[in-house]
CSV table of C-alpha atoms in Angstrom, one decimal:
chain,number,residue,atom,x,y,z
A,1,UNK,CA,7.7,23.1,-43.0
A,2,UNK,CA,10.5,25.7,-41.7
A,3,UNK,CA,8.0,28.7,-42.4
A,4,UNK,CA,5.1,27.4,-41.1
A,5,UNK,CA,7.3,27.2,-37.5
A,6,UNK,CA,8.5,30.5,-37.9
A,7,UNK,CA,4.6,31.7,-38.5
A,8,UNK,CA,3.8,29.7,-35.2
A,9,UNK,CA,6.9,31.4,-33.3
A,10,UNK,CA,5.8,34.7,-34.1
A,11,UNK,CA,2.4,33.8,-33.6
A,12,UNK,CA,3.0,32.8,-30.0
A,13,UNK,CA,5.6,35.7,-29.4
A,14,UNK,CA,2.1,37.9,-30.3
A,15,UNK,CA,-0.1,36.3,-28.0
A,16,UNK,CA,2.6,36.5,-25.2
A,17,UNK,CA,2.7,40.4,-26.2
A,18,UNK,CA,-1.2,40.6,-25.9
A,19,UNK,CA,-1.2,38.8,-22.6
A,20,UNK,CA,1.6,40.6,-21.0
A,21,UNK,CA,0.0,44.3,-22.0
A,22,UNK,CA,-3.4,43.0,-20.4
A,23,UNK,CA,-1.7,42.1,-17.4
A,24,UNK,CA,0.2,45.1,-17.1
A,25,UNK,CA,-3.3,46.7,-17.6
A,26,UNK,CA,-4.7,44.9,-14.8
A,27,UNK,CA,-3.2,42.9,-12.3
A,28,UNK,CA,0.3,44.6,-12.8
A,29,UNK,CA,-1.0,48.1,-12.9
A,30,UNK,CA,1.1,50.4,-10.2
A,31,UNK,CA,-0.8,52.6,-8.5
A,32,UNK,CA,1.1,56.4,-8.0
A,33,UNK,CA,-0.4,56.1,-4.0
A,34,UNK,CA,1.5,52.6,-3.8
A,35,UNK,CA,-1.4,50.9,-2.8
A,36,UNK,CA,-1.9,47.4,-3.8
A,37,UNK,CA,-4.8,45.4,-4.7
A,38,UNK,CA,-4.4,41.5,-4.6
A,39,UNK,CA,-7.3,40.9,-7.1
A,40,UNK,CA,-8.3,42.9,-10.5
A,41,UNK,CA,-11.2,42.0,-13.4
A,42,UNK,CA,-11.1,44.2,-16.7
A,43,UNK,CA,-14.7,44.9,-17.0
A,44,UNK,CA,-16.3,44.4,-20.3
A,45,UNK,CA,-17.0,47.7,-21.7
A,46,UNK,CA,-16.4,51.3,-21.0
A,47,UNK,CA,-12.5,50.8,-20.8
A,48,UNK,CA,-13.3,50.2,-17.0
A,49,UNK,CA,-11.1,48.1,-14.3
A,50,UNK,CA,-11.9,47.1,-11.0
A,51,UNK,CA,-9.0,46.5,-8.8
A,52,UNK,CA,-10.0,45.3,-5.2
A,53,UNK,CA,-8.9,43.3,-1.6
A,54,UNK,CA,-11.7,41.4,-0.1
A,55,UNK,CA,-11.9,40.5,3.7
A,56,UNK,CA,-14.0,37.6,4.8
A,57,UNK,CA,-15.6,39.8,7.6
A,58,UNK,CA,-17.2,41.9,5.1
A,59,UNK,CA,-14.8,44.5,4.3
A,60,UNK,CA,-14.1,45.5,0.4
A,61,UNK,CA,-11.1,47.8,-0.4
A,62,UNK,CA,-11.7,48.6,-4.2
A,63,UNK,CA,-10.1,51.3,-7.0
A,64,UNK,CA,-12.8,51.8,-9.8
A,65,UNK,CA,-10.4,53.0,-12.9
A,66,UNK,CA,-11.8,54.4,-15.5
A,67,UNK,CA,-9.3,55.2,-18.5
A,68,UNK,CA,-9.7,57.2,-21.7
A,69,UNK,CA,-11.8,59.9,-20.7
A,70,UNK,CA,-11.6,63.4,-20.6
A,71,UNK,CA,-11.8,65.6,-17.5
A,72,UNK,CA,-15.1,67.1,-18.5
A,73,UNK,CA,-17.3,64.0,-17.9
A,74,UNK,CA,-18.2,62.0,-14.8
A,75,UNK,CA,-17.7,58.4,-13.9
A,76,UNK,CA,-19.6,56.3,-11.3
A,77,UNK,CA,-19.2,52.7,-9.9
A,78,UNK,CA,-22.0,51.0,-8.1
A,79,UNK,CA,-23.7,47.9,-6.5
A,80,UNK,CA,-27.2,47.2,-6.4
A,81,UNK,CA,-28.1,45.0,-3.2
A,82,UNK,CA,-31.2,44.2,-4.1
A,83,UNK,CA,-31.8,43.6,-7.9
A,84,UNK,CA,-30.0,43.4,-11.3
A,85,UNK,CA,-30.8,46.9,-12.6
A,86,UNK,CA,-29.6,50.3,-12.5
A,87,UNK,CA,-32.7,51.7,-10.3
A,88,UNK,CA,-31.6,50.7,-6.7
A,89,UNK,CA,-27.6,50.9,-7.3
A,90,UNK,CA,-25.5,52.7,-4.0
A,91,UNK,CA,-23.0,54.7,-6.1
A,92,UNK,CA,-19.5,56.1,-5.9
A,93,UNK,CA,-19.5,58.8,-8.2
A,94,UNK,CA,-16.1,61.5,-9.1
A,95,UNK,CA,-15.4,64.2,-11.2
A,96,UNK,CA,-13.2,67.2,-11.8
A,97,UNK,CA,-14.8,70.7,-11.0
A,98,UNK,CA,-14.3,73.8,-12.9
A,99,UNK,CA,-11.7,74.9,-10.3
A,100,UNK,CA,-9.8,71.6,-11.5
A,101,UNK,CA,-9.9,69.8,-8.3
A,102,UNK,CA,-11.8,66.3,-7.8
A,103,UNK,CA,-14.9,65.4,-5.9
A,104,UNK,CA,-15.9,62.2,-4.9
A,105,UNK,CA,-19.3,61.5,-3.3
A,106,UNK,CA,-21.7,58.7,-2.4
A,107,UNK,CA,-25.2,58.9,-4.8
A,108,UNK,CA,-28.2,56.4,-4.4
A,109,UNK,CA,-30.1,55.8,-7.5
A,110,UNK,CA,-33.6,55.9,-6.9
A,111,UNK,CA,-35.0,56.8,-10.9
A,112,UNK,CA,-33.6,56.5,-14.4
A,113,UNK,CA,-33.9,60.4,-14.6
A,114,UNK,CA,-31.3,61.0,-12.1
A,115,UNK,CA,-28.5,63.6,-11.5
A,116,UNK,CA,-26.6,61.9,-9.2
A,117,UNK,CA,-27.5,63.8,-6.0
A,118,UNK,CA,-25.7,63.0,-3.1
A,119,UNK,CA,-26.8,60.7,-0.2
A,120,UNK,CA,-25.9,58.3,2.0
A,121,UNK,CA,-25.6,54.6,1.0
A,122,UNK,CA,-27.4,51.2,2.4
A,123,UNK,CA,-23.6,50.3,3.5
A,124,UNK,CA,-20.9,52.0,4.9
A,125,UNK,CA,-18.3,54.0,3.4
A,126,UNK,CA,-14.8,55.2,4.2
A,127,UNK,CA,-11.7,56.7,2.8
A,128,UNK,CA,-13.2,57.9,-0.4
A,129,UNK,CA,-11.5,59.9,-2.7
A,130,UNK,CA,-10.6,60.4,-6.5
A,131,UNK,CA,-7.8,61.1,-8.7
A,132,UNK,CA,-7.4,62.5,-12.4
A,133,UNK,CA,-4.2,61.9,-14.3
A,134,UNK,CA,-3.3,60.8,-18.1
A,135,UNK,CA,-7.3,60.3,-18.9
A,136,UNK,CA,-7.8,58.2,-16.5
A,137,UNK,CA,-10.3,58.6,-13.5
A,138,UNK,CA,-9.9,56.4,-10.1
A,139,UNK,CA,-12.2,56.2,-7.3
A,140,UNK,CA,-10.8,54.9,-3.9
A,141,UNK,CA,-13.1,53.8,-1.2
A,142,UNK,CA,-13.5,51.0,1.3
A,143,UNK,CA,-16.9,49.8,1.7
A,144,UNK,CA,-18.8,47.4,4.3
A,145,UNK,CA,-21.1,44.7,4.0
A,146,UNK,CA,-22.7,43.1,7.1
A,147,UNK,CA,-24.3,40.1,5.3
A,148,UNK,CA,-20.9,39.2,3.9
A,149,UNK,CA,-22.0,38.6,0.1
A,150,UNK,CA,-19.5,37.8,-1.9
A,151,UNK,CA,-21.6,38.0,-5.4
A,152,UNK,CA,-22.6,41.4,-6.2
A,153,UNK,CA,-24.3,43.5,-9.0
A,154,UNK,CA,-22.3,46.0,-10.1
A,155,UNK,CA,-23.2,49.2,-12.4
A,156,UNK,CA,-20.5,51.2,-13.9
A,157,UNK,CA,-21.4,54.3,-16.2
A,158,UNK,CA,-19.7,57.4,-17.4
A,159,UNK,CA,-21.3,60.3,-18.8
A,160,UNK,CA,-20.7,64.4,-19.7
A,161,UNK,CA,-20.8,67.3,-17.7
A,162,UNK,CA,-22.5,70.5,-17.5
A,163,UNK,CA,-20.1,72.8,-15.5
A,164,UNK,CA,-20.2,71.3,-12.1
A,165,UNK,CA,-23.2,69.1,-12.7
A,166,UNK,CA,-23.4,65.2,-13.9
A,167,UNK,CA,-25.6,64.7,-17.0
A,168,UNK,CA,-27.8,62.1,-18.1
A,169,UNK,CA,-25.3,59.3,-19.4
A,170,UNK,CA,-26.2,57.9,-23.0
A,171,UNK,CA,-28.7,55.5,-23.5
A,172,UNK,CA,-27.4,53.1,-26.0
A,173,UNK,CA,-24.4,51.1,-26.7
A,174,UNK,CA,-21.8,50.2,-23.9
A,175,UNK,CA,-23.6,52.9,-21.7
A,176,UNK,CA,-26.6,50.4,-21.5
A,177,UNK,CA,-24.4,47.1,-21.5
A,178,UNK,CA,-22.3,48.1,-18.2
A,179,UNK,CA,-23.6,45.9,-15.6
A,180,UNK,CA,-22.9,42.7,-14.6
A,181,UNK,CA,-22.2,40.6,-11.8
A,182,UNK,CA,-18.9,40.3,-9.5
A,183,UNK,CA,-17.9,36.9,-7.6
A,184,UNK,CA,-15.4,38.4,-4.7
A,185,UNK,CA,-13.4,35.4,-4.1
A,186,UNK,CA,-13.0,33.9,-7.8
A,187,UNK,CA,-12.4,37.4,-9.1
A,188,UNK,CA,-15.1,36.7,-12.1
A,189,UNK,CA,-17.1,39.0,-13.5
A,190,UNK,CA,-19.8,38.3,-16.0
A,191,UNK,CA,-22.7,39.9,-17.5
A,192,UNK,CA,-26.2,39.4,-15.9
A,193,UNK,CA,-27.9,37.0,-17.8
A,194,UNK,CA,-26.9,37.7,-21.0
A,195,UNK,CA,-29.0,40.6,-22.8
A,196,UNK,CA,-31.6,42.5,-20.1
A,197,UNK,CA,-34.9,42.2,-21.0
A,198,UNK,CA,-35.1,45.8,-22.4
A,199,UNK,CA,-32.3,45.3,-24.9
A,200,UNK,CA,-34.3,41.7,-26.2
A,201,UNK,CA,-37.1,43.8,-26.8
A,202,UNK,CA,-35.0,46.5,-28.4
A,203,UNK,CA,-34.1,43.6,-31.0
A,204,UNK,CA,-37.5,42.5,-31.3
A,205,UNK,CA,-38.5,45.9,-32.1
A,206,UNK,CA,-35.8,46.3,-34.4
A,207,UNK,CA,-36.0,42.9,-36.4
A,208,UNK,CA,-40.0,43.6,-37.1
A,209,UNK,CA,-39.6,47.0,-38.1
A,210,UNK,CA,-36.5,46.1,-40.3
A,211,UNK,CA,-38.2,43.1,-41.9
A,212,UNK,CA,-41.8,45.4,-42.5
A,213,UNK,CA,-41.4,48.9,-43.2
A,214,UNK,CA,-37.7,48.2,-44.2
A,215,UNK,CA,-37.7,45.2,-46.4
A,216,UNK,CA,-41.5,44.2,-47.2
A,217,UNK,CA,-42.8,47.6,-47.9
A,218,UNK,CA,-40.3,48.3,-50.8
A,219,UNK,CA,-40.9,44.8,-52.1
A,220,UNK,CA,-44.4,45.5,-52.5
A,221,UNK,CA,-43.9,48.5,-54.2
A,222,UNK,CA,-41.7,46.8,-56.4
A,223,UNK,CA,-44.2,44.2,-57.4
A,224,UNK,CA,-47.1,46.7,-58.0
A,225,UNK,CA,-44.9,49.3,-60.2
A,226,UNK,CA,-43.1,46.5,-62.4
A,227,UNK,CA,-44.9,43.3,-62.8
A,228,UNK,CA,-48.3,44.9,-63.7
A,229,UNK,CA,-46.7,45.6,-67.2
A,230,UNK,CA,-46.8,42.2,-68.0
A,231,UNK,CA,-50.1,41.2,-69.1
A,232,UNK,CA,-49.8,37.5,-68.1
A,233,UNK,CA,-49.0,38.7,-64.6
A,234,UNK,CA,-52.6,40.6,-64.2
A,235,UNK,CA,-54.7,40.1,-61.7
A,236,UNK,CA,-51.6,38.1,-60.1
A,237,UNK,CA,-49.4,40.9,-59.6
A,238,UNK,CA,-52.4,42.6,-57.3
A,239,UNK,CA,-53.1,40.3,-55.1
A,240,UNK,CA,-48.9,39.9,-55.1
A,241,UNK,CA,-48.7,43.4,-53.9
A,242,UNK,CA,-51.4,43.6,-51.5
A,243,UNK,CA,-50.5,40.6,-49.5
A,244,UNK,CA,-46.9,41.7,-49.4
A,245,UNK,CA,-48.5,45.3,-48.0
A,246,UNK,CA,-50.7,43.5,-45.8
A,247,UNK,CA,-48.1,41.5,-44.4
A,248,UNK,CA,-45.7,44.2,-43.8
A,249,UNK,CA,-48.5,46.3,-42.2
A,250,UNK,CA,-48.9,43.6,-39.8
A,251,UNK,CA,-45.8,42.8,-38.8
A,252,UNK,CA,-45.0,47.0,-38.6
A,253,UNK,CA,-47.7,47.2,-36.0
A,254,UNK,CA,-46.5,44.6,-33.8
A,255,UNK,CA,-42.9,46.4,-33.9
A,256,UNK,CA,-44.7,49.8,-33.7
A,257,UNK,CA,-46.2,48.8,-30.5
A,258,UNK,CA,-42.8,47.0,-29.0
A,259,UNK,CA,-41.5,50.8,-29.7
A,260,UNK,CA,-44.6,52.1,-27.7
A,261,UNK,CA,-44.1,49.6,-24.9
A,262,UNK,CA,-40.3,50.3,-24.8
A,263,UNK,CA,-41.0,54.2,-24.4
A,264,UNK,CA,-43.8,53.4,-21.8
A,265,UNK,CA,-40.8,51.7,-19.7
A,266,UNK,CA,-38.3,54.0,-20.1
A,267,UNK,CA,-39.1,57.5,-18.5
A,268,UNK,CA,-37.0,60.2,-19.4
A,269,UNK,CA,-35.2,58.2,-22.7
A,270,UNK,CA,-36.7,60.1,-25.9
A,271,UNK,CA,-35.6,59.5,-29.7
A,272,UNK,CA,-37.9,62.3,-30.7
A,273,UNK,CA,-37.5,61.8,-34.3
A,274,UNK,CA,-37.3,58.3,-34.5
A,275,UNK,CA,-40.6,58.3,-32.3
A,276,UNK,CA,-42.1,61.0,-34.8
A,277,UNK,CA,-41.3,59.0,-38.1
A,278,UNK,CA,-42.8,56.0,-36.6
A,279,UNK,CA,-46.1,57.6,-35.7
A,280,UNK,CA,-46.4,59.2,-39.1
A,281,UNK,CA,-45.6,55.9,-40.6
A,282,UNK,CA,-48.1,54.1,-38.7
A,283,UNK,CA,-50.9,56.8,-39.5
A,284,UNK,CA,-50.2,56.4,-43.2
A,285,UNK,CA,-50.2,52.8,-43.1
A,286,UNK,CA,-53.4,52.3,-41.8
A,287,UNK,CA,-54.7,55.0,-44.2
A,288,UNK,CA,-53.3,52.8,-47.2
A,289,UNK,CA,-55.0,49.7,-45.8
A,290,UNK,CA,-58.5,51.8,-45.4
A,291,UNK,CA,-57.9,53.3,-48.6
A,292,UNK,CA,-58.4,49.8,-50.5
A,293,UNK,CA,-62.2,49.5,-48.9
A,294,UNK,CA,-62.9,52.9,-51.0
A,295,UNK,CA,-60.9,51.9,-54.5
A,296,UNK,CA,-62.8,53.1,-57.6
A,297,UNK,CA,-63.5,50.8,-60.4
A,298,UNK,CA,-60.7,51.2,-63.0
A,299,UNK,CA,-63.2,53.1,-65.4
A,300,UNK,CA,-64.7,55.5,-62.3
A,301,UNK,CA,-63.7,58.7,-63.1
A,302,UNK,CA,-62.3,59.5,-59.9
A,303,UNK,CA,-59.7,56.7,-60.0
A,304,UNK,CA,-57.2,58.6,-61.3
A,305,UNK,CA,-57.2,61.0,-57.9
A,306,UNK,CA,-57.1,57.7,-56.0
A,307,UNK,CA,-54.0,56.5,-58.0
A,308,UNK,CA,-52.2,59.7,-57.0
A,309,UNK,CA,-53.4,59.3,-54.0
A,310,UNK,CA,-52.2,56.1,-53.2
A,311,UNK,CA,-49.0,56.3,-55.3
A,312,UNK,CA,-47.9,59.4,-53.5
A,313,UNK,CA,-48.7,58.0,-49.8
A,314,UNK,CA,-47.1,54.6,-50.7
A,315,UNK,CA,-43.6,56.0,-52.1
A,316,UNK,CA,-43.5,58.3,-49.0
A,317,UNK,CA,-44.0,55.5,-46.6
A,318,UNK,CA,-40.9,53.6,-48.7
A,319,UNK,CA,-38.8,57.0,-48.1
A,320,UNK,CA,-39.7,57.1,-44.7
A,321,UNK,CA,-39.3,53.5,-43.6
A,322,UNK,CA,-36.1,53.2,-44.9
A,323,UNK,CA,-34.8,56.7,-43.2
A,324,UNK,CA,-35.9,55.5,-40.1
A,325,UNK,CA,-34.8,52.0,-39.9
A,326,UNK,CA,-31.4,53.6,-40.2
A,327,UNK,CA,-32.4,55.7,-37.2
A,328,UNK,CA,-33.3,52.9,-35.2
A,329,UNK,CA,-29.7,51.2,-35.9
A,330,UNK,CA,-28.0,54.4,-35.1
A,331,UNK,CA,-29.8,54.3,-31.5
A,332,UNK,CA,-29.6,50.5,-31.1
A,333,UNK,CA,-25.9,50.6,-31.9
A,334,UNK,CA,-25.5,46.7,-33.0
A,335,UNK,CA,-22.6,45.0,-34.6
A,336,UNK,CA,-21.8,46.6,-38.0
A,337,UNK,CA,-22.4,43.2,-39.7
A,338,UNK,CA,-26.4,43.9,-39.4
A,339,UNK,CA,-25.9,47.5,-40.6
A,340,UNK,CA,-24.0,46.3,-43.2
A,341,UNK,CA,-26.4,44.0,-43.9
A,342,UNK,CA,-29.4,46.5,-44.3
A,343,UNK,CA,-27.3,48.5,-46.8
A,344,UNK,CA,-26.8,45.8,-48.9
A,345,UNK,CA,-30.8,44.7,-48.7
A,346,UNK,CA,-31.3,48.3,-49.8
A,347,UNK,CA,-28.7,48.7,-52.2
A,348,UNK,CA,-30.1,45.1,-53.9
A,349,UNK,CA,-34.0,46.5,-53.9
A,350,UNK,CA,-32.6,50.1,-55.1
A,351,UNK,CA,-30.6,48.3,-58.0
A,352,UNK,CA,-33.6,45.7,-58.6
A,353,UNK,CA,-35.9,48.8,-59.2
A,354,UNK,CA,-33.4,50.7,-61.7
A,355,UNK,CA,-33.0,47.4,-64.0
A,356,UNK,CA,-36.7,46.8,-64.1
A,357,UNK,CA,-37.7,50.3,-64.4
A,358,UNK,CA,-35.3,50.3,-67.8
A,359,UNK,CA,-37.1,47.2,-68.6
A,360,UNK,CA,-40.5,48.4,-68.1
A,361,UNK,CA,-39.6,51.2,-70.2
A,362,UNK,CA,-37.8,49.2,-73.0
A,363,UNK,CA,-41.6,46.9,-73.0
A,364,UNK,CA,-43.5,49.7,-72.9
A,365,UNK,CA,-42.3,52.0,-76.0
A,366,UNK,CA,-41.6,48.4,-77.8
A,367,UNK,CA,-45.6,48.1,-77.1
A,368,UNK,CA,-46.4,51.7,-78.5
A,369,UNK,CA,-44.3,51.2,-81.4
A,370,UNK,CA,-46.0,47.8,-82.2
A,371,UNK,CA,-49.3,49.2,-81.6
A,372,UNK,CA,-48.4,51.8,-83.9
A,373,UNK,CA,-47.4,50.1,-86.7
A,374,UNK,CA,-50.4,47.8,-86.3
A,375,UNK,CA,-52.3,50.6,-87.0
A,376,UNK,CA,-50.5,52.2,-89.5
A,377,UNK,CA,-50.7,48.9,-91.2
A,378,UNK,CA,-54.4,48.7,-91.2
A,379,UNK,CA,-54.8,52.4,-92.2
A,380,UNK,CA,-52.5,51.0,-95.3
A,381,UNK,CA,-54.8,48.3,-95.9
A,382,UNK,CA,-57.9,50.0,-95.4
A,383,UNK,CA,-57.2,52.9,-97.7
A,384,UNK,CA,-55.6,50.2,-100.3
A,385,UNK,CA,-59.1,48.6,-100.4
A,386,UNK,CA,-60.9,51.5,-100.5
A,387,UNK,CA,-59.5,52.1,-103.6
A,388,UNK,CA,-59.9,48.6,-105.1
A,389,UNK,CA,-63.9,48.9,-104.1
A,390,UNK,CA,-63.8,52.6,-106.0
A,391,UNK,CA,-62.1,51.2,-109.0
A,392,UNK,CA,-64.1,48.3,-108.9
A,393,UNK,CA,-67.4,50.5,-108.7
A,394,UNK,CA,-66.2,52.7,-111.5
A,395,UNK,CA,-65.7,49.6,-113.9
């Protein structure tokens, strides 16, 4: 009992320490300029915080703080007055110039492929400045909202620099999750309707392709490779193999189509290797489906060439499928659980293949030994019978 109380005490102290550290990180943060902000919110991604003072007259004084960042990157915080998206955002941008000085300016975002060109915003901005110290960039500004909106659509971002020119930010992981709403009265920050429409399409694309190309295709290859050695499984193995591969193809085409749709809706965002492999897989998969329509009969003289083609293309599809699934996981950057789960599936399929390969060779070799023994027995019996018949004839 005493140990339980002691453990509970340590747990309480630990939680208090965490809460204290969090408070010091946000609400208790002391600015070097002695500025004081009544409200603060810890933004959910990109190590960012928003400190602000809001006046009911529509005046908003902010300090956007981005921590854990180097001097070779830019940061931005924006408000989108018209929609819950990046395009249309009215941004405050800051970064360190090559001479060591800081620059801060306004930039309206009119397209996805933006280099954050300087321009006027749709609302008043004054007292705009920025500082960089201790791997932390802070943007200070005062904004004016004539319509007195108390709930804002906010976007925050960071990316690399090339000289004194901002480059495109990352298009996966936290960089596509850095948007949400902010209630100026309560200080509550939230995500915009959970995952965005694009993120949901990415999830569907990933699941469809992982199940089809990444699981059903290898499984169908295993069925064809190892079930047909069992005489009792003929012709059931063929129908299982064909059903599995055709299902994989249909689901895979659906996943491939969602990928094309995502590409058309994301101009300027390209994953060349992932896209190229996906197109190759679609072409090879389509060839495999049509190859079934011209499959020669087992005793046809061209059947051996068809088998070579079919096996070569099939194993190529399986290998490229697994590679492209991992490339897709690297792009989406989901929780590690998903990647670990697929690694587990691949390992399970590979181990099954190794065990079945060994067992198949065992069956084949045993069958050949039985057939050889049978032929030898028949030869001996035949020779013995011929000797007896000759002896009878001589008699």
